[in-house]
Amino acid sequence: MAGIKWIASFPSNIQRNIPRASAVLVLNDAETGYPFAFLEASQISAARTAASAALAAQELTGTRRAERFAVIGGGLIARTVLDFLAAQGWQIGLLAVHDREERYARHLAEHAARVLGCDTVVESSPEAAVRGSEVALLATTAPAPYLADPQLFHPGQVVLNVSLRDLAPEVILGACNILDDVEHCMKANTSPHLAEQACGHREFVDGTLADVLNGVVTPDRSRPIVFSPFGLGVLDLAVGALVLGLAEKEGSALQVDGFFGETERW
């Protein structure tokens, strides 16, 4: 199959208390190009993002345990990542949360306490939340880097850079960098892309998560380990196909007859 994801990301939506992004996934027949399914995709995209973050957390830490786990950004993506960690049986001692809107941080902290059974604290700054944590999840809509001190992150600390551009080039260049796909990440002024523009090369990239899974790359724990996934659309297609299959199996898929105006050329 082939397909496309149309995602409309409007950060100002949170001021209306509606999700930041809405999305539609179109699945197409690879032989004819005709679409055979339309799916609501904001939850599919969030699940794909959360699954990759949870997988990276496990593979880059080598465990499913953290005495202190930091989350920056109290939105849908962070909540979904915590749900996936809970499904994997993660044991977290203290979850430190920061959001510019304290009420969102408190909502996420309350959710974490329910699904993970951990203690929580709302921190007044991202630096206070991140400092001393074994794992830090960055899940914001920041348009420009705001974490610029390379000394903020300690050796071996795993940073799940699910946001696009929270980290300044100085932080990226001082870290062990694992991406989901190198070419895909080096665009749109993501943190790795900004680092590439700053230094003029990509030698700071240590490999991909697939390289780690296949034993090709061993993360350097003498430096902070930053996982930066830009989000591979092909994974959305895979999750969408899974959702469609489950919907058809349980009879909840809605068939729209007569959708195409013409089904024969002559």
JSON list of C-alpha atoms in Angstrom, two decimals, residues 118-253:
[
{"chain": "A", "resi": 118, "resn": "CYS", "atom": "CA", "xyz": [4.45, 7.04, 40.85]},
{"chain": "A", "resi": 119, "resn": "ASP", "atom": "CA", "xyz": [5.08, 10.12, 42.95]},
{"chain": "A", "resi": 120, "resn": "THR", "atom": "CA", "xyz": [4.97, 13.39, 41.01]},
{"chain": "A", "resi": 121, "resn": "VAL", "atom": "CA", "xyz": [6.22, 16.93, 41.33]},
{"chain": "A", "resi": 122, "resn": "VAL", "atom": "CA", "xyz": [5.48, 20.03, 39.24]},
{"chain": "A", "resi": 123, "resn": "GLU", "atom": "CA", "xyz": [8.65, 22.02, 38.65]},
{"chain": "A", "resi": 124, "resn": "SER", "atom": "CA", "xyz": [8.77, 25.75, 37.97]},
{"chain": "A", "resi": 125, "resn": "SER", "atom": "CA", "xyz": [11.29, 25.52, 35.12]},
{"chain": "A", "resi": 126, "resn": "PRO", "atom": "CA", "xyz": [12.34, 22.98, 32.50]},
{"chain": "A", "resi": 127, "resn": "GLU", "atom": "CA", "xyz": [15.86, 23.01, 33.90]},
{"chain": "A", "resi": 128, "resn": "ALA", "atom": "CA", "xyz": [14.62, 22.07, 37.37]},
{"chain": "A", "resi": 129, "resn": "ALA", "atom": "CA", "xyz": [12.62, 19.18, 35.94]},
{"chain": "A", "resi": 130, "resn": "VAL", "atom": "CA", "xyz": [15.41, 17.82, 33.75]},
{"chain": "A", "resi": 131, "resn": "ARG", "atom": "CA", "xyz": [18.25, 18.14, 36.24]},
{"chain": "A", "resi": 132, "resn": "GLY", "atom": "CA", "xyz": [19.13, 14.82, 37.86]},
{"chain": "A", "resi": 133, "resn": "SER", "atom": "CA", "xyz": [16.64, 12.70, 35.90]},
{"chain": "A", "resi": 134, "resn": "GLU", "atom": "CA", "xyz": [17.71, 9.48, 34.23]},
{"chain": "A", "resi": 135, "resn": "VAL", "atom": "CA", "xyz": [15.27, 10.09, 31.38]},
{"chain": "A", "resi": 136, "resn": "ALA", "atom": "CA", "xyz": [13.87, 13.38, 30.08]},
{"chain": "A", "resi": 137, "resn": "LEU", "atom": "CA", "xyz": [10.96, 13.56, 27.65]},
{"chain": "A", "resi": 138, "resn": "LEU", "atom": "CA", "xyz": [10.66, 16.79, 25.65]},
{"chain": "A", "resi": 139, "resn": "ALA", "atom": "CA", "xyz": [7.18, 17.13, 24.15]},
{"chain": "A", "resi": 140, "resn": "THR", "atom": "CA", "xyz": [6.46, 20.77, 23.40]},
{"chain": "A", "resi": 141, "resn": "THR", "atom": "CA", "xyz": [5.57, 22.94, 20.42]},
{"chain": "A", "resi": 142, "resn": "ALA", "atom": "CA", "xyz": [8.44, 25.38, 21.01]},
{"chain": "A", "resi": 143, "resn": "PRO", "atom": "CA", "xyz": [9.31, 27.18, 17.74]},
{"chain": "A", "resi": 144, "resn": "ALA", "atom": "CA", "xyz": [12.95, 27.78, 18.77]},
{"chain": "A", "resi": 145, "resn": "PRO", "atom": "CA", "xyz": [15.49, 26.21, 21.15]},
{"chain": "A", "resi": 146, "resn": "TYR", "atom": "CA", "xyz": [15.26, 27.17, 24.83]},
{"chain": "A", "resi": 147, "resn": "LEU", "atom": "CA", "xyz": [17.56, 24.54, 26.37]},
{"chain": "A", "resi": 148, "resn": "ALA", "atom": "CA", "xyz": [21.04, 25.74, 25.48]},
{"chain": "A", "resi": 149, "resn": "ASP", "atom": "CA", "xyz": [23.32, 24.70, 28.34]},
{"chain": "A", "resi": 150, "resn": "PRO", "atom": "CA", "xyz": [25.19, 21.46, 27.49]},
{"chain": "A", "resi": 151, "resn": "GLN", "atom": "CA", "xyz": [26.03, 21.07, 31.19]},
{"chain": "A", "resi": 152, "resn": "LEU", "atom": "CA", "xyz": [22.33, 20.67, 32.03]},
{"chain": "A", "resi": 153, "resn": "PHE", "atom": "CA", "xyz": [22.39, 17.06, 30.85]},
{"chain": "A", "resi": 154, "resn": "HIS", "atom": "CA", "xyz": [24.65, 14.52, 32.51]},
{"chain": "A", "resi": 155, "resn": "PRO", "atom": "CA", "xyz": [26.54, 11.58, 30.93]},
{"chain": "A", "resi": 156, "resn": "GLY", "atom": "CA", "xyz": [24.28, 8.63, 30.25]},
{"chain": "A", "resi": 157, "resn": "GLN", "atom": "CA", "xyz": [21.09, 10.65, 30.67]},
{"chain": "A", "resi": 158, "resn": "VAL", "atom": "CA", "xyz": [18.59, 9.73, 27.95]},
{"chain": "A", "resi": 159, "resn": "VAL", "atom": "CA", "xyz": [16.76, 12.66, 26.36]},
{"chain": "A", "resi": 160, "resn": "LEU", "atom": "CA", "xyz": [13.70, 11.76, 24.30]},
{"chain": "A", "resi": 161, "resn": "ASN", "atom": "CA", "xyz": [13.64, 14.78, 22.00]},
{"chain": "A", "resi": 162, "resn": "VAL", "atom": "CA", "xyz": [10.13, 14.19, 20.65]},
{"chain": "A", "resi": 163, "resn": "SER", "atom": "CA", "xyz": [9.78, 17.95, 20.18]},
{"chain": "A", "resi": 164, "resn": "LEU", "atom": "CA", "xyz": [11.25, 19.37, 17.01]},
{"chain": "A", "resi": 165, "resn": "ARG", "atom": "CA", "xyz": [13.50, 22.14, 18.22]},
{"chain": "A", "resi": 166, "resn": "ASP", "atom": "CA", "xyz": [13.77, 22.38, 22.02]},
{"chain": "A", "resi": 167, "resn": "LEU", "atom": "CA", "xyz": [17.53, 21.76, 22.10]},
{"chain": "A", "resi": 168, "resn": "ALA", "atom": "CA", "xyz": [20.12, 24.27, 20.94]},
{"chain": "A", "resi": 169, "resn": "PRO", "atom": "CA", "xyz": [22.96, 23.15, 18.63]},
{"chain": "A", "resi": 170, "resn": "GLU", "atom": "CA", "xyz": [25.43, 23.27, 21.54]},
{"chain": "A", "resi": 171, "resn": "VAL", "atom": "CA", "xyz": [23.47, 20.57, 23.36]},
{"chain": "A", "resi": 172, "resn": "ILE", "atom": "CA", "xyz": [23.18, 18.38, 20.26]},
{"chain": "A", "resi": 173, "resn": "LEU", "atom": "CA", "xyz": [26.87, 18.71, 19.42]},
{"chain": "A", "resi": 174, "resn": "GLY", "atom": "CA", "xyz": [27.86, 17.67, 22.94]},
{"chain": "A", "resi": 175, "resn": "ALA", "atom": "CA", "xyz": [25.66, 14.56, 22.97]},
{"chain": "A", "resi": 176, "resn": "CYS", "atom": "CA", "xyz": [25.49, 11.06, 21.53]},
{"chain": "A", "resi": 177, "resn": "ASN", "atom": "CA", "xyz": [22.80, 11.49, 18.88]},
{"chain": "A", "resi": 178, "resn": "ILE", "atom": "CA", "xyz": [20.42, 8.75, 17.80]},
{"chain": "A", "resi": 179, "resn": "LEU", "atom": "CA", "xyz": [17.80, 9.59, 15.14]},
{"chain": "A", "resi": 180, "resn": "ASP", "atom": "CA", "xyz": [14.90, 7.70, 13.59]},
{"chain": "A", "resi": 181, "resn": "ASP", "atom": "CA", "xyz": [16.10, 8.58, 10.06]},
{"chain": "A", "resi": 182, "resn": "VAL", "atom": "CA", "xyz": [19.00, 10.89, 9.28]},
{"chain": "A", "resi": 183, "resn": "GLU", "atom": "CA", "xyz": [17.75, 12.48, 6.05]},
{"chain": "A", "resi": 184, "resn": "HIS", "atom": "CA", "xyz": [14.26, 12.86, 7.46]},
{"chain": "A", "resi": 185, "resn": "CYS", "atom": "CA", "xyz": [15.50, 14.69, 10.56]},
{"chain": "A", "resi": 186, "resn": "MET", "atom": "CA", "xyz": [17.74, 17.13, 8.72]},
{"chain": "A", "resi": 187, "resn": "LYS", "atom": "CA", "xyz": [15.04, 19.55, 7.65]},
{"chain": "A", "resi": 188, "resn": "ALA", "atom": "CA", "xyz": [12.59, 22.17, 8.97]},
{"chain": "A", "resi": 189, "resn": "ASN", "atom": "CA", "xyz": [15.13, 23.57, 11.46]},
{"chain": "A", "resi": 190, "resn": "THR", "atom": "CA", "xyz": [14.83, 20.67, 13.86]},
{"chain": "A", "resi": 191, "resn": "SER", "atom": "CA", "xyz": [17.47, 20.59, 16.59]},
{"chain": "A", "resi": 192, "resn": "PRO", "atom": "CA", "xyz": [19.71, 18.21, 14.59]},
{"chain": "A", "resi": 193, "resn": "HIS", "atom": "CA", "xyz": [19.18, 20.34, 11.47]},
{"chain": "A", "resi": 194, "resn": "LEU", "atom": "CA", "xyz": [20.20, 23.48, 13.37]},
{"chain": "A", "resi": 195, "resn": "ALA", "atom": "CA", "xyz": [23.29, 21.65, 14.61]},
{"chain": "A", "resi": 196, "resn": "GLU", "atom": "CA", "xyz": [24.16, 20.65, 11.06]},
{"chain": "A", "resi": 197, "resn": "GLN", "atom": "CA", "xyz": [23.82, 24.26, 9.93]},
{"chain": "A", "resi": 198, "resn": "ALA", "atom": "CA", "xyz": [26.01, 25.42, 12.83]},
{"chain": "A", "resi": 199, "resn": "CYS", "atom": "CA", "xyz": [28.90, 23.02, 12.19]},
{"chain": "A", "resi": 200, "resn": "GLY", "atom": "CA", "xyz": [28.54, 22.27, 8.49]},
{"chain": "A", "resi": 201, "resn": "HIS", "atom": "CA", "xyz": [28.50, 18.48, 8.75]},
{"chain": "A", "resi": 202, "resn": "ARG", "atom": "CA", "xyz": [26.61, 15.48, 10.18]},
{"chain": "A", "resi": 203, "resn": "GLU", "atom": "CA", "xyz": [29.46, 13.77, 11.97]},
{"chain": "A", "resi": 204, "resn": "PHE", "atom": "CA", "xyz": [27.72, 14.39, 15.30]},
{"chain": "A", "resi": 205, "resn": "VAL", "atom": "CA", "xyz": [25.07, 11.80, 14.35]},
{"chain": "A", "resi": 206, "resn": "ASP", "atom": "CA", "xyz": [26.01, 8.45, 15.90]},
{"chain": "A", "resi": 207, "resn": "GLY", "atom": "CA", "xyz": [23.32, 6.40, 14.20]},
{"chain": "A", "resi": 208, "resn": "THR", "atom": "CA", "xyz": [19.64, 5.49, 14.12]},
{"chain": "A", "resi": 209, "resn": "LEU", "atom": "CA", "xyz": [17.44, 3.63, 16.56]},
{"chain": "A", "resi": 210, "resn": "ALA", "atom": "CA", "xyz": [17.40, 0.78, 14.03]},
{"chain": "A", "resi": 211, "resn": "ASP", "atom": "CA", "xyz": [21.21, 0.69, 14.27]},
{"chain": "A", "resi": 212, "resn": "VAL", "atom": "CA", "xyz": [20.91, 0.36, 18.05]},
{"chain": "A", "resi": 213, "resn": "LEU", "atom": "CA", "xyz": [18.29, -2.39, 17.74]},
{"chain": "A", "resi": 214, "resn": "ASN", "atom": "CA", "xyz": [20.47, -4.29, 15.26]},
{"chain": "A", "resi": 215, "resn": "GLY", "atom": "CA", "xyz": [23.61, -3.97, 17.39]},
{"chain": "A", "resi": 216, "resn": "VAL", "atom": "CA", "xyz": [25.37, -1.80, 14.82]},
{"chain": "A", "resi": 217, "resn": "VAL", "atom": "CA", "xyz": [25.66, 1.17, 17.20]},
{"chain": "A", "resi": 218, "resn": "THR", "atom": "CA", "xyz": [26.30, 1.17, 20.94]},
{"chain": "A", "resi": 219, "resn": "PRO", "atom": "CA", "xyz": [25.31, 4.49, 22.55]},
{"chain": "A", "resi": 220, "resn": "ASP", "atom": "CA", "xyz": [28.18, 6.39, 24.15]},
{"chain": "A", "resi": 221, "resn": "ARG", "atom": "CA", "xyz": [27.21, 6.69, 27.82]},
{"chain": "A", "resi": 222, "resn": "SER", "atom": "CA", "xyz": [30.05, 9.07, 28.55]},
{"chain": "A", "resi": 223, "resn": "ARG", "atom": "CA", "xyz": [27.81, 11.75, 27.02]},
{"chain": "A", "resi": 224, "resn": "PRO", "atom": "CA", "xyz": [24.09, 12.55, 27.24]},
{"chain": "A", "resi": 225, "resn": "ILE", "atom": "CA", "xyz": [22.15, 10.38, 24.77]},
{"chain": "A", "resi": 226, "resn": "VAL", "atom": "CA", "xyz": [19.64, 12.33, 22.68]},
{"chain": "A", "resi": 227, "resn": "PHE", "atom": "CA", "xyz": [17.00, 10.50, 20.65]},
{"chain": "A", "resi": 228, "resn": "SER", "atom": "CA", "xyz": [15.50, 12.79, 18.00]},
{"chain": "A", "resi": 229, "resn": "PRO", "atom": "CA", "xyz": [12.64, 11.26, 15.99]},
{"chain": "A", "resi": 230, "resn": "PHE", "atom": "CA", "xyz": [11.18, 13.48, 13.29]},
{"chain": "A", "resi": 231, "resn": "GLY", "atom": "CA", "xyz": [8.38, 10.97, 12.78]},
{"chain": "A", "resi": 232, "resn": "LEU", "atom": "CA", "xyz": [8.40, 8.54, 9.88]},
{"chain": "A", "resi": 233, "resn": "GLY", "atom": "CA", "xyz": [5.21, 8.63, 7.85]},
{"chain": "A", "resi": 234, "resn": "VAL", "atom": "CA", "xyz": [5.65, 4.99, 6.81]},
{"chain": "A", "resi": 235, "resn": "LEU", "atom": "CA", "xyz": [5.11, 4.04, 10.46]},
{"chain": "A", "resi": 236, "resn": "ASP", "atom": "CA", "xyz": [1.81, 5.94, 10.46]},
{"chain": "A", "resi": 237, "resn": "LEU", "atom": "CA", "xyz": [0.78, 3.85, 7.47]},
{"chain": "A", "resi": 238, "resn": "ALA", "atom": "CA", "xyz": [1.71, 0.68, 9.33]},
{"chain": "A", "resi": 239, "resn": "VAL", "atom": "CA", "xyz": [-0.27, 1.67, 12.42]},
{"chain": "A", "resi": 240, "resn": "GLY", "atom": "CA", "xyz": [-3.17, 2.82, 10.23]},
{"chain": "A", "resi": 241, "resn": "ALA", "atom": "CA", "xyz": [-3.26, -0.55, 8.44]},
{"chain": "A", "resi": 242, "resn": "LEU", "atom": "CA", "xyz": [-3.30, -2.28, 11.83]},
{"chain": "A", "resi": 243, "resn": "VAL", "atom": "CA", "xyz": [-6.17, -0.09, 13.04]},
{"chain": "A", "resi": 244, "resn": "LEU", "atom": "CA", "xyz": [-8.11, -0.68, 9.82]},
{"chain": "A", "resi": 245, "resn": "GLY", "atom": "CA", "xyz": [-7.66, -4.43, 10.11]},
{"chain": "A", "resi": 246, "resn": "LEU", "atom": "CA", "xyz": [-8.91, -4.43, 13.71]},
{"chain": "A", "resi": 247, "resn": "ALA", "atom": "CA", "xyz": [-11.89, -2.23, 12.76]},
{"chain": "A", "resi": 248, "resn": "GLU", "atom": "CA", "xyz": [-12.85, -4.55, 9.92]},
{"chain": "A", "resi": 249, "resn": "LYS", "atom": "CA", "xyz": [-12.50, -7.59, 12.17]},
{"chain": "A", "resi": 250, "resn": "GLU", "atom": "CA", "xyz": [-14.82, -6.16, 14.82]},
{"chain": "A", "resi": 251, "resn": "GLY", "atom": "CA", "xyz": [-17.25, -4.72, 12.27]},
{"chain": "A", "resi": 252, "resn": "SER", "atom": "CA", "xyz": [-16.77, -1.07, 13.21]},
{"chain": "A", "resi": 253, "resn": "ALA", "atom": "CA", "xyz": [-15.33, 0.07, 9.86]}
]
